[in-house]
Amino acid sequence: ALYTGLRESEVLGLQWGDIDWASSTLHVRRAYRDGAFYDTKTKSSRRRVPIPGSLIADLKRWKLACPNGKLDLVFPNGEGNPENPSNLLHRGLYPALRRAELRQVRFHDLRHTYASHLIANGESPKIVQTLMGHSSIQVTFDIYGHMFKGSTQGVADRLDESLSSKTVAD
């Protein structure tokens, strides 16, 4: 979740066929919540998310150890069936945080961390919107707009330079 920004329900609905190993992307196609599979939250939530090589390697290792089931889920329970969201937290996330000596956070905080790092790395608001699966750029700005604030230092000089250039004058 930290490397993809997926919602908890999207992680639980992920199937092995949703991973494109050749292009290092995963396709968000469904969500699992309240004991059933659903279409994604919005049309824009159906998306392709690039994933780093380190996560591809981890997923390949996990695929060998992952419990098999009819649904071919990436994160199933021990019998290969859909995992209970509570177990995802209490048997997965929280123990991992304790081992890493990190404070306990909500699953959704991983999604916010993903978006925050995209913004800190200079990704455009439109890229952030697309990767997060937000229905509009307004949603992205409503949640993360404060992070896009840049310095106004030099704005007037850059504007003056561009407006007074020979190309503009001609």
Coordinates of C-alpha atoms in Angstrom, one line a residue:
A1 CA 0.0 0.0 0.0
L2 CA 2.9 2.3 0.8
Y3 CA 4.3 1.9 -2.7
T4 CA 1.0 2.0 -4.6
G5 CA -1.4 4.3 -2.7
L6 CA -4.1 1.6 -2.9
R7 CA -7.1 1.8 -0.6
E8 CA -7.5 -1.1 1.8
S9 CA -10.4 -2.5 -0.2
E10 CA -8.4 -2.3 -3.4
V11 CA -5.5 -4.2 -1.8
L12 CA -7.9 -6.9 -0.6
G13 CA -9.4 -7.2 -4.1
L14 CA -6.1 -7.5 -5.9
Q15 CA -5.6 -10.7 -8.0
W16 CA -2.4 -12.0 -9.4
G17 CA -3.7 -11.3 -12.9
D18 CA -3.9 -7.6 -12.1
I19 CA -0.1 -7.4 -12.0
D20 CA 1.7 -6.8 -15.3
W21 CA 5.1 -8.1 -14.5
A22 CA 6.6 -7.0 -17.8
S23 CA 5.6 -3.3 -17.4
S24 CA 5.9 -3.2 -13.6
T25 CA 2.4 -2.0 -13.2
L26 CA -0.7 -3.2 -11.4
H27 CA -4.3 -2.7 -12.5
V28 CA -6.8 -1.7 -10.0
R29 CA -10.0 -3.3 -11.1
R30 CA -12.0 -4.2 -8.0
A31 CA -12.4 -3.7 -4.3
Y32 CA -13.3 -6.2 -1.6
R33 CA -15.3 -4.9 1.3
D34 CA -18.2 -6.0 3.5
G35 CA -17.6 -9.6 2.4
A36 CA -18.0 -9.1 -1.3
F37 CA -16.2 -7.9 -4.4
Y38 CA -17.3 -4.6 -6.0
D39 CA -16.4 -2.3 -8.8
T40 CA -13.9 0.4 -7.8
K41 CA -15.1 3.4 -5.9
T42 CA -15.3 5.6 -9.0
K43 CA -14.6 5.1 -12.7
S44 CA -11.3 6.9 -12.2
S45 CA -10.4 4.5 -9.4
R46 CA -9.9 1.8 -12.2
R47 CA -6.4 2.6 -12.9
R48 CA -2.8 1.4 -13.7
V49 CA -0.3 2.1 -11.0
P50 CA 3.5 1.8 -11.6
I51 CA 5.4 -0.2 -9.1
P52 CA 9.1 -0.2 -8.3
G53 CA 11.4 -3.1 -9.0
S54 CA 11.8 -3.8 -5.3
L55 CA 8.1 -4.4 -4.9
I56 CA 8.0 -6.6 -8.0
A57 CA 10.8 -8.7 -6.5
D58 CA 8.9 -8.9 -3.2
L59 CA 5.6 -9.8 -5.0
K60 CA 7.4 -12.6 -6.9
R61 CA 8.7 -14.1 -3.6
W62 CA 5.3 -13.7 -2.0
K63 CA 3.6 -15.4 -5.0
L64 CA 5.7 -18.6 -4.3
A65 CA 4.6 -18.6 -0.6
C66 CA 1.0 -17.2 -1.0
P67 CA -1.9 -19.6 -0.1
N68 CA -3.6 -20.7 -3.3
G69 CA -7.3 -20.2 -3.8
K70 CA -10.0 -20.2 -6.5
L71 CA -10.0 -16.4 -6.5
D72 CA -6.2 -16.1 -7.2
L73 CA -5.9 -13.3 -4.6
V74 CA -2.6 -11.6 -3.9
F75 CA -3.4 -11.1 -0.2
P76 CA -5.7 -14.0 0.8
N77 CA -6.2 -15.6 4.2
G78 CA -4.5 -18.9 5.0
E79 CA -7.1 -20.9 3.0
G80 CA -6.8 -18.7 -0.1
N81 CA -10.0 -16.9 0.5
P82 CA -10.6 -13.1 0.9
E83 CA -8.8 -11.8 4.0
N84 CA -10.8 -10.1 6.7
P85 CA -9.8 -6.4 6.9
S86 CA -9.3 -6.6 10.6
N87 CA -6.8 -9.5 10.2
L88 CA -5.0 -7.4 7.6
L89 CA -4.4 -4.9 10.3
H90 CA -3.9 -7.1 13.4
R91 CA -1.9 -9.9 11.7
G92 CA -0.2 -7.9 9.1
L93 CA 0.2 -4.1 9.4
Y94 CA 0.4 -3.7 13.1
P95 CA 3.0 -6.4 13.8
A96 CA 5.1 -5.1 10.9
L97 CA 5.0 -1.6 12.4
R98 CA 6.0 -3.0 15.8
R99 CA 8.9 -4.9 14.3
A100 CA 10.1 -1.8 12.5
E101 CA 9.7 0.2 15.8
L102 CA 7.2 2.6 14.2
R103 CA 4.1 4.0 15.7
Q104 CA 0.8 2.5 14.9
V105 CA -1.0 4.2 12.0
R106 CA -4.2 3.5 10.1
F107 CA -4.1 1.6 6.9
H108 CA -5.3 4.7 5.1
D109 CA -2.3 6.6 6.4
L110 CA -0.1 4.5 4.0
R111 CA -2.2 5.9 1.1
H112 CA -1.6 9.5 2.4
T113 CA 2.1 8.8 2.8
Y114 CA 2.2 7.6 -0.8
A115 CA 0.5 10.8 -2.1
S116 CA 2.7 13.0 0.2
H117 CA 5.9 11.5 -1.2
L118 CA 4.7 11.9 -4.8
I119 CA 4.1 15.6 -4.1
A120 CA 7.4 16.0 -2.3
N121 CA 9.1 14.4 -5.3
G122 CA 7.7 17.1 -7.6
E123 CA 5.0 15.0 -9.3
S124 CA 2.3 17.1 -11.0
P125 CA -1.1 17.4 -9.4
K126 CA -2.6 15.6 -12.4
I127 CA -0.2 12.7 -12.0
V128 CA -1.1 12.5 -8.3
Q129 CA -4.8 12.6 -9.1
T130 CA -4.5 9.8 -11.6
L131 CA -2.4 7.5 -9.4
M132 CA -4.6 8.0 -6.4
G133 CA -7.7 7.3 -8.5
H134 CA -9.4 10.6 -7.5
S135 CA -12.5 11.4 -9.5
S136 CA -11.3 15.0 -10.1
I137 CA -8.3 17.2 -9.6
Q138 CA -10.5 19.1 -7.1
V139 CA -10.5 16.1 -4.8
T140 CA -6.7 16.0 -4.9
F141 CA -6.4 19.7 -4.2
D142 CA -9.0 19.5 -1.4
I143 CA -6.9 16.8 0.4
Y144 CA -3.4 17.7 -0.6
G145 CA -3.5 21.3 -1.9
H146 CA -1.5 22.7 1.0
M147 CA 1.4 20.5 0.0
F148 CA 1.6 21.9 -3.5
K149 CA 2.3 25.4 -2.3
G150 CA 5.6 26.5 -3.7
S151 CA 7.8 29.5 -3.1
T152 CA 6.8 32.7 -4.8
Q153 CA 10.5 33.7 -4.7
G154 CA 11.5 34.8 -8.2
V155 CA 8.0 34.6 -9.7
A156 CA 8.0 38.2 -10.8
D157 CA 11.5 38.0 -12.3
R158 CA 10.6 34.9 -14.3
L159 CA 7.4 36.5 -15.5
D160 CA 9.3 39.6 -16.5
E161 CA 11.9 37.5 -18.3
S162 CA 9.3 35.5 -20.3
L163 CA 7.1 38.5 -21.2
S164 CA 10.1 40.7 -22.3
S165 CA 11.7 38.0 -24.4
K166 CA 12.2 38.6 -28.1
T167 CA 9.9 35.8 -29.0
V168 CA 7.0 37.3 -27.1
A169 CA 7.8 40.8 -28.3
D170 CA 7.7 39.7 -32.0

